Coordinates of C-alpha atoms (C1' of nucleotides) in Angstrom, one line a residue:
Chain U
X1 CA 19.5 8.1 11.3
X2 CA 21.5 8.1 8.3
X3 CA 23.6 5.2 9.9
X4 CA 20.4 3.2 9.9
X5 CA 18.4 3.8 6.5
X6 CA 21.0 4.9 4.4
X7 CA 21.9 1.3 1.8
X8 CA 25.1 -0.5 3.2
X9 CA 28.0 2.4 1.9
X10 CA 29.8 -0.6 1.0
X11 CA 28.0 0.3 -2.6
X12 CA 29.6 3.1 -3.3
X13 CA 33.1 2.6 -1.7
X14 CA 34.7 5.9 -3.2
X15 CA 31.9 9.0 -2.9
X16 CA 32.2 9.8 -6.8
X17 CA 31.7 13.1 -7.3
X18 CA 30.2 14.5 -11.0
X19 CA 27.8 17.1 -11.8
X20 CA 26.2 14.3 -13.8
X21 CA 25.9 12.0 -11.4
X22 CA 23.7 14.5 -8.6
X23 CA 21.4 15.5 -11.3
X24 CA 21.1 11.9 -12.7
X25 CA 20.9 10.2 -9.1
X26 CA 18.1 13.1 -8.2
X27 CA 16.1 12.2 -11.6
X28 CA 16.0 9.1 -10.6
X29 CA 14.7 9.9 -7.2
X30 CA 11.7 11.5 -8.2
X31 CA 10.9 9.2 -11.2
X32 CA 10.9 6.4 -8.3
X33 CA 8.9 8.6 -6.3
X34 CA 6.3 8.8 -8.2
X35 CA 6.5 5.1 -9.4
X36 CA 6.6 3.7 -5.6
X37 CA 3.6 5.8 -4.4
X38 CA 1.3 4.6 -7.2
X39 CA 2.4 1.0 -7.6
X40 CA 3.9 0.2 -4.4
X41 CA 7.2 -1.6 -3.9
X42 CA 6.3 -4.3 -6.0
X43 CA 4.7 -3.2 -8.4
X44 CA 7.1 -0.3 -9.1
X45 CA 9.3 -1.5 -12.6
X46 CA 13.0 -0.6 -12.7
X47 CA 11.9 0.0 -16.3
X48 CA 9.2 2.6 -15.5
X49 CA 11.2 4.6 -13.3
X50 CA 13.7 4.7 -15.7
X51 CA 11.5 5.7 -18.8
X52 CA 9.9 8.8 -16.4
X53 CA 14.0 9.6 -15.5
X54 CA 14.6 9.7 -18.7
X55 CA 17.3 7.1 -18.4
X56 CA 17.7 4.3 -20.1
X57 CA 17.2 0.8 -17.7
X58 CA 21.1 -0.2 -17.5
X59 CA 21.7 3.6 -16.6
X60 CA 19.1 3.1 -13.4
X61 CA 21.3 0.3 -12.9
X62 CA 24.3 2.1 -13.0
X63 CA 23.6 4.7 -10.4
X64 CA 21.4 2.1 -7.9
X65 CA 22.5 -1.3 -8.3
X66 CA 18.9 -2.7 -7.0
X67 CA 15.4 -1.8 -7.2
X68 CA 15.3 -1.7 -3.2
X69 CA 18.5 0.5 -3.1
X70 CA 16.3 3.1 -4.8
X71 CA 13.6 2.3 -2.4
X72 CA 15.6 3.1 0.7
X73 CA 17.0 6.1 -0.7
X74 CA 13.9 7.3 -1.3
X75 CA 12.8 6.7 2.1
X76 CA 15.7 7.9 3.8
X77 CA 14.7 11.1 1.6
X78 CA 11.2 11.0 3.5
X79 CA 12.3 10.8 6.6
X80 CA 14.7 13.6 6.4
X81 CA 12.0 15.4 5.3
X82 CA 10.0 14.5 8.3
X83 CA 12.6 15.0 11.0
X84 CA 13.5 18.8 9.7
X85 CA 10.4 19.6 7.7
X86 CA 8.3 19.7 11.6
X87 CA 9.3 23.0 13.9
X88 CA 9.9 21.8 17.4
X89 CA 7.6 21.5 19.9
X90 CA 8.7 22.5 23.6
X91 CA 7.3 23.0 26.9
X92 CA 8.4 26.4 26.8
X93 CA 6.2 27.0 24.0
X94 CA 2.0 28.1 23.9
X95 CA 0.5 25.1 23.1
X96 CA -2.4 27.5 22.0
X97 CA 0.3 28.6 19.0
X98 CA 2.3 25.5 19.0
X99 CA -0.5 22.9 18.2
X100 CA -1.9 24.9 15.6
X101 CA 1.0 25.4 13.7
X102 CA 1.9 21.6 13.7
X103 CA -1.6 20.5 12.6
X104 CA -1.2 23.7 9.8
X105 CA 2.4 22.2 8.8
X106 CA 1.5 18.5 9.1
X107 CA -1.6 19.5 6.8
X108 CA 0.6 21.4 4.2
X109 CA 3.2 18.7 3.9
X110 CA -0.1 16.5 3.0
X111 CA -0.7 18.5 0.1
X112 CA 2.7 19.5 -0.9
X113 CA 4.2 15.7 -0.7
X114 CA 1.2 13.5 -1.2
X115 CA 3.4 10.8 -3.2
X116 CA 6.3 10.9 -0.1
X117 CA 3.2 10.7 2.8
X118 CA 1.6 7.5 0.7
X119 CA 5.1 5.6 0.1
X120 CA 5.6 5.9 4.1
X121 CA 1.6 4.7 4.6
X122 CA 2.2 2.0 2.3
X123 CA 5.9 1.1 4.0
X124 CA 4.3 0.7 6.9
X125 CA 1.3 -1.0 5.7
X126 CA 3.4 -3.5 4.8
X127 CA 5.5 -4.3 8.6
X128 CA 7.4 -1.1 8.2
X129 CA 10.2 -3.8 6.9
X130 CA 12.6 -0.6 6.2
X131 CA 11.2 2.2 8.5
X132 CA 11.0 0.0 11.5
X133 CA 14.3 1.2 12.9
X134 CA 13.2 5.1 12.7
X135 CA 9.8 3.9 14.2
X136 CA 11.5 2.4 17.5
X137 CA 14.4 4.6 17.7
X138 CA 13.9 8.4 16.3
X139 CA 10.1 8.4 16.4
X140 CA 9.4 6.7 19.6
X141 CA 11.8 8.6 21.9
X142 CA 10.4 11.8 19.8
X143 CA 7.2 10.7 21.1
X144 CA 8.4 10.1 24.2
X145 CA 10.2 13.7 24.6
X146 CA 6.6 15.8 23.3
X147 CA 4.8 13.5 26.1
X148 CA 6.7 15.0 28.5
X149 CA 5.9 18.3 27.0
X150 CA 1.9 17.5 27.1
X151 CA 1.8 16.3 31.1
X152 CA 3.6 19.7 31.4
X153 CA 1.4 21.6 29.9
X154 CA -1.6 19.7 31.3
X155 CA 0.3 20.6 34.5
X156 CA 0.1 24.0 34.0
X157 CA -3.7 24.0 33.3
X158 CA -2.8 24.7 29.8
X159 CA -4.6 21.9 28.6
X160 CA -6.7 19.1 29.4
X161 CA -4.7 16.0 30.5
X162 CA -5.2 13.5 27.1
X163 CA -3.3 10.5 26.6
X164 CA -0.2 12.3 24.9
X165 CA 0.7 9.3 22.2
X166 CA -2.8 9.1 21.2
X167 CA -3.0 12.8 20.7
X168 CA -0.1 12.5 18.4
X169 CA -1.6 9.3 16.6
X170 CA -4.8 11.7 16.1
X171 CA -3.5 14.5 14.8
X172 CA -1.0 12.4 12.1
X173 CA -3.9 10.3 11.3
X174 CA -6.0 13.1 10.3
X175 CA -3.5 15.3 8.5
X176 CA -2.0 12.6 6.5
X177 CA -5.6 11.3 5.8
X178 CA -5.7 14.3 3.3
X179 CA -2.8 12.9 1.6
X180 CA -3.1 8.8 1.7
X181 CA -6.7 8.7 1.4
X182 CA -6.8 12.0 -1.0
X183 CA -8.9 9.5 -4.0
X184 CA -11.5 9.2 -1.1
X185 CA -11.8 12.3 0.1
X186 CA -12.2 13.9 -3.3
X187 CA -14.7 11.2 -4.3
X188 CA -16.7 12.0 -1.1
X189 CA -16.5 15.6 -1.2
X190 CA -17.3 15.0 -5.0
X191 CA -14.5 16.6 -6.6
X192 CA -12.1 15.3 -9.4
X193 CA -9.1 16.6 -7.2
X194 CA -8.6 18.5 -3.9
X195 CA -8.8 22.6 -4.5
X196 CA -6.9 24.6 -2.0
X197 CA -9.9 25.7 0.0
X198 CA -10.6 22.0 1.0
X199 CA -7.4 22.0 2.7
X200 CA -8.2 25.3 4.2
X201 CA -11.3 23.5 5.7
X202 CA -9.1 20.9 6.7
X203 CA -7.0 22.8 8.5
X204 CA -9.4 24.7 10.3
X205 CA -11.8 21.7 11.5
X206 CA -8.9 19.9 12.4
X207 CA -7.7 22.2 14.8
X208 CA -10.8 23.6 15.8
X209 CA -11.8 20.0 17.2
X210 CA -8.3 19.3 18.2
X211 CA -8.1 22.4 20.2
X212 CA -11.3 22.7 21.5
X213 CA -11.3 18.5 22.4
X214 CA -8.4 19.2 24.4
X215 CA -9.3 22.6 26.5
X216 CA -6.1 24.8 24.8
X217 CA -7.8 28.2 25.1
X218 CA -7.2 30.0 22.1
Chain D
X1 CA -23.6 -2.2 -4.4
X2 CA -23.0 -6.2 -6.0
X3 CA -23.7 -5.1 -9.5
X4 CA -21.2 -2.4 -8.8
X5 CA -18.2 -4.8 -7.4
X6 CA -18.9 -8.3 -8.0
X7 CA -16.8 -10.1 -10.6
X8 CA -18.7 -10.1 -13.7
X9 CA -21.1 -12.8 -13.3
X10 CA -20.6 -14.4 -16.6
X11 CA -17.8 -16.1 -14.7
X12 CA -20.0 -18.3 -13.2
X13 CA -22.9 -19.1 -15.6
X14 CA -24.2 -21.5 -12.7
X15 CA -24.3 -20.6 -9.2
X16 CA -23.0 -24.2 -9.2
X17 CA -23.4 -25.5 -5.4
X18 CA -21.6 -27.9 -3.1
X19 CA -20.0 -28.1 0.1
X20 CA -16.6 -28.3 -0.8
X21 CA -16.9 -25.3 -3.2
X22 CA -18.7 -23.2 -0.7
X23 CA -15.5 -24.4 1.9
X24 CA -12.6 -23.7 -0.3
X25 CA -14.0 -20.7 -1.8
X26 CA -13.6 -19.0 1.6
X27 CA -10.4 -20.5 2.1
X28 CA -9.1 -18.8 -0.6
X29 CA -10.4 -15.5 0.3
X30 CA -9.2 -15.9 4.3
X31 CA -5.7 -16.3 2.9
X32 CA -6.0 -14.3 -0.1
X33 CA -6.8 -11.5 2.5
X34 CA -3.6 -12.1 4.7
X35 CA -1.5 -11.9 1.4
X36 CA -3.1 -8.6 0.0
X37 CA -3.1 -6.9 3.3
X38 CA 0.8 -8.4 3.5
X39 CA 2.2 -7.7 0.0
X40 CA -0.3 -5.8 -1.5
X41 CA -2.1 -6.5 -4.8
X42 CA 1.1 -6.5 -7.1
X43 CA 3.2 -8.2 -4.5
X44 CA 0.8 -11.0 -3.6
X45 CA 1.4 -14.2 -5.8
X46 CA -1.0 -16.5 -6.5
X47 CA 0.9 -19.6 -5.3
X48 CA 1.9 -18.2 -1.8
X49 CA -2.4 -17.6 -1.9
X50 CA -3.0 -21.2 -2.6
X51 CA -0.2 -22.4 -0.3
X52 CA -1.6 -20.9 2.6
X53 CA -5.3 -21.8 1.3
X54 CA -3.6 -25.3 1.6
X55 CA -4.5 -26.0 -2.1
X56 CA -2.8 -26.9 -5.5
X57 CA -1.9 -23.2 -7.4
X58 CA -4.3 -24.8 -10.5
X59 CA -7.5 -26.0 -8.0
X60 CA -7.4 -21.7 -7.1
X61 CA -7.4 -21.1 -10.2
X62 CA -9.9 -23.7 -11.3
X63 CA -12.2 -21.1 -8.3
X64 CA -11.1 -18.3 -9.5
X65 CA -10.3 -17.4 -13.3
X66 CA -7.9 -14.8 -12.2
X67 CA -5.8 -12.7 -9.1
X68 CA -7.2 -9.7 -10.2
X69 CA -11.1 -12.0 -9.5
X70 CA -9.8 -13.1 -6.1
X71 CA -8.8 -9.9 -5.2
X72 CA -12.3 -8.2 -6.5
X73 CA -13.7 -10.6 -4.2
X74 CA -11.7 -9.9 -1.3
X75 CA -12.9 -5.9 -1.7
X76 CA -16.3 -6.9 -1.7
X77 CA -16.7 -8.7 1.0
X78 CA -14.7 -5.9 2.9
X79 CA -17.4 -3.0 1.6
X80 CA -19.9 -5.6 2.5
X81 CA -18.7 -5.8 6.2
X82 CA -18.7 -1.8 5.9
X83 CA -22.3 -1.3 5.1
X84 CA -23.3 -3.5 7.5
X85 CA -21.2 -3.2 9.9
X86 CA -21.9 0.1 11.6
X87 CA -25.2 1.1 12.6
X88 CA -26.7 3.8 11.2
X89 CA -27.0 8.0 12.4
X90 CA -30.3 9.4 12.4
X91 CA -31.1 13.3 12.9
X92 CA -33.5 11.7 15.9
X93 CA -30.6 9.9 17.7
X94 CA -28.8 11.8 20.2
X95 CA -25.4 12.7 19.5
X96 CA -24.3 12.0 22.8
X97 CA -25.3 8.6 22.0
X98 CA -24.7 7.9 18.0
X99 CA -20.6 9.5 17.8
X100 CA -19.4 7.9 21.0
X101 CA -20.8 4.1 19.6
X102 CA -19.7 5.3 16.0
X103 CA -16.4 5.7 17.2
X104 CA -16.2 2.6 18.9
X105 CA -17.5 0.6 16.3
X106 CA -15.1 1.5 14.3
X107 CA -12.0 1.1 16.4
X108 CA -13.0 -1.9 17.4
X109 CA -13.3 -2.9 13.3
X110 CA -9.5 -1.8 13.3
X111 CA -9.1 -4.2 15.9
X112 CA -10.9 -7.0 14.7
X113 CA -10.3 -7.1 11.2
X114 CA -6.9 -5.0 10.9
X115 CA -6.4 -7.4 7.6
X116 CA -9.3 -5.7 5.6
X117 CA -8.5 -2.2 6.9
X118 CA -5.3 -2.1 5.3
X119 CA -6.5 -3.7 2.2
X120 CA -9.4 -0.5 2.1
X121 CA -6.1 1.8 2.1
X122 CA -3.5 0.0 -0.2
X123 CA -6.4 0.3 -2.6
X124 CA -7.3 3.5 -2.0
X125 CA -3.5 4.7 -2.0
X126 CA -3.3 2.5 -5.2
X127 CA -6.4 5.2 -6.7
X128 CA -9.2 3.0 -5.8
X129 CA -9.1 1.2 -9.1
X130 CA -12.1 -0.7 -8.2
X131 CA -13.3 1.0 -5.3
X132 CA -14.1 4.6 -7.4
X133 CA -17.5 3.6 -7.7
X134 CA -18.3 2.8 -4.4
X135 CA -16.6 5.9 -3.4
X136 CA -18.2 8.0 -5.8
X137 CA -21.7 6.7 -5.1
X138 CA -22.3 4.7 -2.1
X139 CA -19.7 6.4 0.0
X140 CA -20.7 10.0 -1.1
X141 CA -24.3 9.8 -0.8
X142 CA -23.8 8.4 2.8
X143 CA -21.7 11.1 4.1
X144 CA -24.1 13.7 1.9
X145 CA -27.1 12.3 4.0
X146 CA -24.6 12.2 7.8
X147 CA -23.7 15.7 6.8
X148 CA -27.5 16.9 6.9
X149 CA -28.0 14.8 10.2
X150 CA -24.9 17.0 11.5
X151 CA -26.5 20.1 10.4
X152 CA -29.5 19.3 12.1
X153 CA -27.6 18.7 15.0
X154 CA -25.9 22.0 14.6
X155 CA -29.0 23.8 13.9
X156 CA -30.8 22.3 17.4
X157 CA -27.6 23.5 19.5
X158 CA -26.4 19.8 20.0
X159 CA -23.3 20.2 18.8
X160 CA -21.2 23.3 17.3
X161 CA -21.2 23.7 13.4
X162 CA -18.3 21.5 11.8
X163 CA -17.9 20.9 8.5
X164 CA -19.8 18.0 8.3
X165 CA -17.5 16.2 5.6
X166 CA -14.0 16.7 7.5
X167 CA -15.9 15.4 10.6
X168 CA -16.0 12.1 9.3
X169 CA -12.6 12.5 7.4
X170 CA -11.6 12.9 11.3
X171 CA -13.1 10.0 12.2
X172 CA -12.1 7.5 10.3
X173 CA -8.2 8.7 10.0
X174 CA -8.5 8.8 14.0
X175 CA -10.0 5.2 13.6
X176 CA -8.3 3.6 10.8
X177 CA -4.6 4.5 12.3
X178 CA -5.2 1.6 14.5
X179 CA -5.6 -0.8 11.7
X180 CA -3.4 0.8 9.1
X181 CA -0.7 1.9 10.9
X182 CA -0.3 -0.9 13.8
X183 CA 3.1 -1.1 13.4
X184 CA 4.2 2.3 13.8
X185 CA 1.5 2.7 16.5
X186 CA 3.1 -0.5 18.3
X187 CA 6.7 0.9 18.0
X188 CA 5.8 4.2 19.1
X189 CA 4.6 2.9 22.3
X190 CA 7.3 0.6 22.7
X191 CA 5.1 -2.8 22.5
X192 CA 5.0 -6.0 19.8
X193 CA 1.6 -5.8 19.4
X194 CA -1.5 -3.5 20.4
X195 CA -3.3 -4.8 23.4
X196 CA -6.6 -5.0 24.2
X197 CA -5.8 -2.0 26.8
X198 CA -4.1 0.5 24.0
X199 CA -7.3 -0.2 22.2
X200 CA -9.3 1.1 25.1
X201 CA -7.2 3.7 25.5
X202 CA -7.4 5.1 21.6
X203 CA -11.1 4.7 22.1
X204 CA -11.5 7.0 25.3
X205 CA -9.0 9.5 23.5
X206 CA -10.5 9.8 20.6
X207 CA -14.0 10.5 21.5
X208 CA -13.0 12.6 24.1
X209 CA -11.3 15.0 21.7
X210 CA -14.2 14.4 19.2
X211 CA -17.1 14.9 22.0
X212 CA -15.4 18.2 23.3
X213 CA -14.1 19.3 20.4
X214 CA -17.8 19.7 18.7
X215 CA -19.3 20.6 21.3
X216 CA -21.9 17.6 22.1
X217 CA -22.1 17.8 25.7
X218 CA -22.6 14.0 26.9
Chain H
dA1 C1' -24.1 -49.0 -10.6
dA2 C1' -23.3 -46.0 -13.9
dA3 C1' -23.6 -41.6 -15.6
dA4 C1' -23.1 -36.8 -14.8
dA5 C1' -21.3 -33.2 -12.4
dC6 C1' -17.7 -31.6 -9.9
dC7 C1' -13.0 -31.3 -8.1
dC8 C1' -7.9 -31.7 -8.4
dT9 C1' -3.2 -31.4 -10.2
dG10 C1' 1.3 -31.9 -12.7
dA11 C1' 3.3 -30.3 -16.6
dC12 C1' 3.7 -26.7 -19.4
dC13 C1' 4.1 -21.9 -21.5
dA14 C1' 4.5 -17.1 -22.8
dG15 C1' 5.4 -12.7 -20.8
dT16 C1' 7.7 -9.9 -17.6
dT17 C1' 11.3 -8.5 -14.4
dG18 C1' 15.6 -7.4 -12.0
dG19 C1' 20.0 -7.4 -13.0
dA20 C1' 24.7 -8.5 -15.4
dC21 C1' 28.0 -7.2 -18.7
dA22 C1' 31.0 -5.8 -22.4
dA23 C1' 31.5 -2.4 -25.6
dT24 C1' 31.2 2.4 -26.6
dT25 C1' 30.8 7.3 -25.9
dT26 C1' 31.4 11.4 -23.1
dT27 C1' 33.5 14.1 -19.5
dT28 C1' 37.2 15.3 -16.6
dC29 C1' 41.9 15.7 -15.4
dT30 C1' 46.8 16.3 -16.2
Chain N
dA1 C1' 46.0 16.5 -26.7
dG2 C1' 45.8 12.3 -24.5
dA3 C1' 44.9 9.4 -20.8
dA4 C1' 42.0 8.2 -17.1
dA5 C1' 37.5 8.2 -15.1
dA6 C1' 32.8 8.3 -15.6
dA7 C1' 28.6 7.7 -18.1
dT8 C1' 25.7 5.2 -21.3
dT9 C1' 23.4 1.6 -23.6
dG10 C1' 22.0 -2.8 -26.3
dT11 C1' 22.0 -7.4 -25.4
dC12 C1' 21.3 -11.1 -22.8
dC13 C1' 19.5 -14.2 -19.2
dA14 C1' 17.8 -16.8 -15.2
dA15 C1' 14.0 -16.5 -12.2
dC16 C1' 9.4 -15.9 -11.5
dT17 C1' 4.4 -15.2 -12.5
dG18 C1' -0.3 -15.7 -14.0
dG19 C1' -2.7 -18.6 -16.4
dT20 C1' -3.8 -23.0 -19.5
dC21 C1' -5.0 -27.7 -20.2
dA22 C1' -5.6 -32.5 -20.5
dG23 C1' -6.2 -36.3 -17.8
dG24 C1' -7.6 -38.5 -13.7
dG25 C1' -10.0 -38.7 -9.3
dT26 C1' -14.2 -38.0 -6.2
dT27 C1' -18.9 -37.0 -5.1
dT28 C1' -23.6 -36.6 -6.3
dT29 C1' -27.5 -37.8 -8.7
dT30 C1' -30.5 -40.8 -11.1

DNA sequence: AAAAACCCTGACCAGTTGGACAATTTTTCT
DNA sequence: AGAAAAATTGTCCAACTGGTCAGGGTTTTT
């Protein structure tokens, strides 16, 4: 993983170490964070991420020497995230608890991250031109791996057999919905932002179609 | 709906006419669509827009004052195309009938006209800048009406009681994924590109899950 | 055919942006 | 303390971008 999104380590030949440095290179993080999700990767300024760092520009420079060394840190940061943030899922769990809990996780991380789940929409909006080696590699064989766990469990009568990748693409679609398209789902549900309840609802339409739509017996 | 999203029309004093307006105009906006959906609005240049229009950077602009008109355009036509495009849900149409076609209208929109869907969502990532309005009106009021249908649905025993709001939330993540997130949808299941059959098979997934998962017994 | 309306473009420009760099200050290490 | 390492910043710049404009060409209208 690392191997693949982390920038070239020719940048930084000797690991420098420095209080300083963490705090500064994490400052930056978050300022570019924020900048990326709401501006996208080109219309992010090295000059805006700087001023919300608190940094001046040279000092961004200092620390990332480009604007798209920032940009893949940050997205290696995401799919960290998204690798450990997920409990597993195995055959030799309930799918009647497993399921739940991932829609119920997948949904928090939606309201907890919205800035890291619209950078990833907008990465891949754009031909995944960074992510695409996680995308075929990591995710897909991930993919692959809780496939095997569905035809089990549809095996087993535990479920209804469903097209296993599509069941994925569902259930990501509609819990990162909450966090992409969150401007349209407060406009709709005529709110200036999404209250706590909302995702409450969310979370429990979600899985109640998901689970019913797919015979898991509660 | 126009007043709301049209360039200001004191842009163009005089509808003027002619042929080769008329052609070029849409030349612009086919292209202009490609590099919006591509780079997104602060990415796109106006020069890579004319060069693919096959025009001189000054005859686009001579059409269009500014990028920020092009791109204006380029929304409209796409909330045009979604108005029109789906047919409507009445309390007196079965729902056996109305989610199932719903449903594949709209996946089949992802499929046709990935280019727009992906402009919907950069701009709505982006804060809907100039989509709010729509959102807030247009948008609203339609799901405000689809949400009494659902009740009625509800309240005859057609379908179980879902919040009527995250139903449609459901749909169109379940939907849009297609469009949005082709890439990662193509890498996950190992191809280049979608086929015709993966679209079939997103179609009978999701409104299985949908159909059982509510309860509308088909 | 000639005027009027429309279309096209090269040259130009002012503003912005990512990034380089040398000089200086601060921190860390011995 | 003093040297070495690390951090900081003002200044500068080349590349690019959206947009202007004057002049010339083409089409349509009368």
């Amino acid at each position: 993983m690392e191997r693949i999104l982390e920038a070239d380590d020719g940048d930084e030949p000797t690991p420098r170490g420095g209080r300083i440095r963490a705090r500064n290179k994490a400052h930056i993080i978050a300022a570019a964070e924020k900048v990326f999700a709401e501006r996208g990767y080109d219309g992010a300024t090295t000059a805006e991420i700087a001023e919300i760092a608190g940094l001046a520009k040279s000092n961004v420079h200092y620390y990332f020497g480009t604007k798209e060394a920032i940009y893949r840190e940050v997205i290696a940061g995401i799919v960290d995230l998204w690798l450990r943030a997920f409990g597993d899922i195995t055959a030799n769990d309930d799918p009647a608890v497993a399921i739940p809990a991932y829609i119920r996780q997948k949904l928090l991380y939606s309201r907890k991250r919205p800035l890291a789940s619209r950078i990833f929409a907008t990465e891949i909006i754009r031909g995944a031109p960074i992510l695409r080696p996680f995308l075929e590699l990591e995710l897909h064989d991930w993919v692959a791996d809780k496939a095997r766990v569905l035809e089990r469990w549809a095996a087993d009568g535990k479920m209804d057999p469903v097209a296993p990748h599509h069941f994925f693409f569902l259930i990501w679609a509609a819990t990162q919905t909450y966090a992409d398209f969150g401007t349209q789902v407060a406009a709709v549900l005529g709110r200036k932002r999404l209250k706590e309840e909302d995702f409450e609802t969310a979370i429990e339409t979600v899985t109640q179609i998901v689970m019913k739509g797919c015979g898991i017996r509660r």
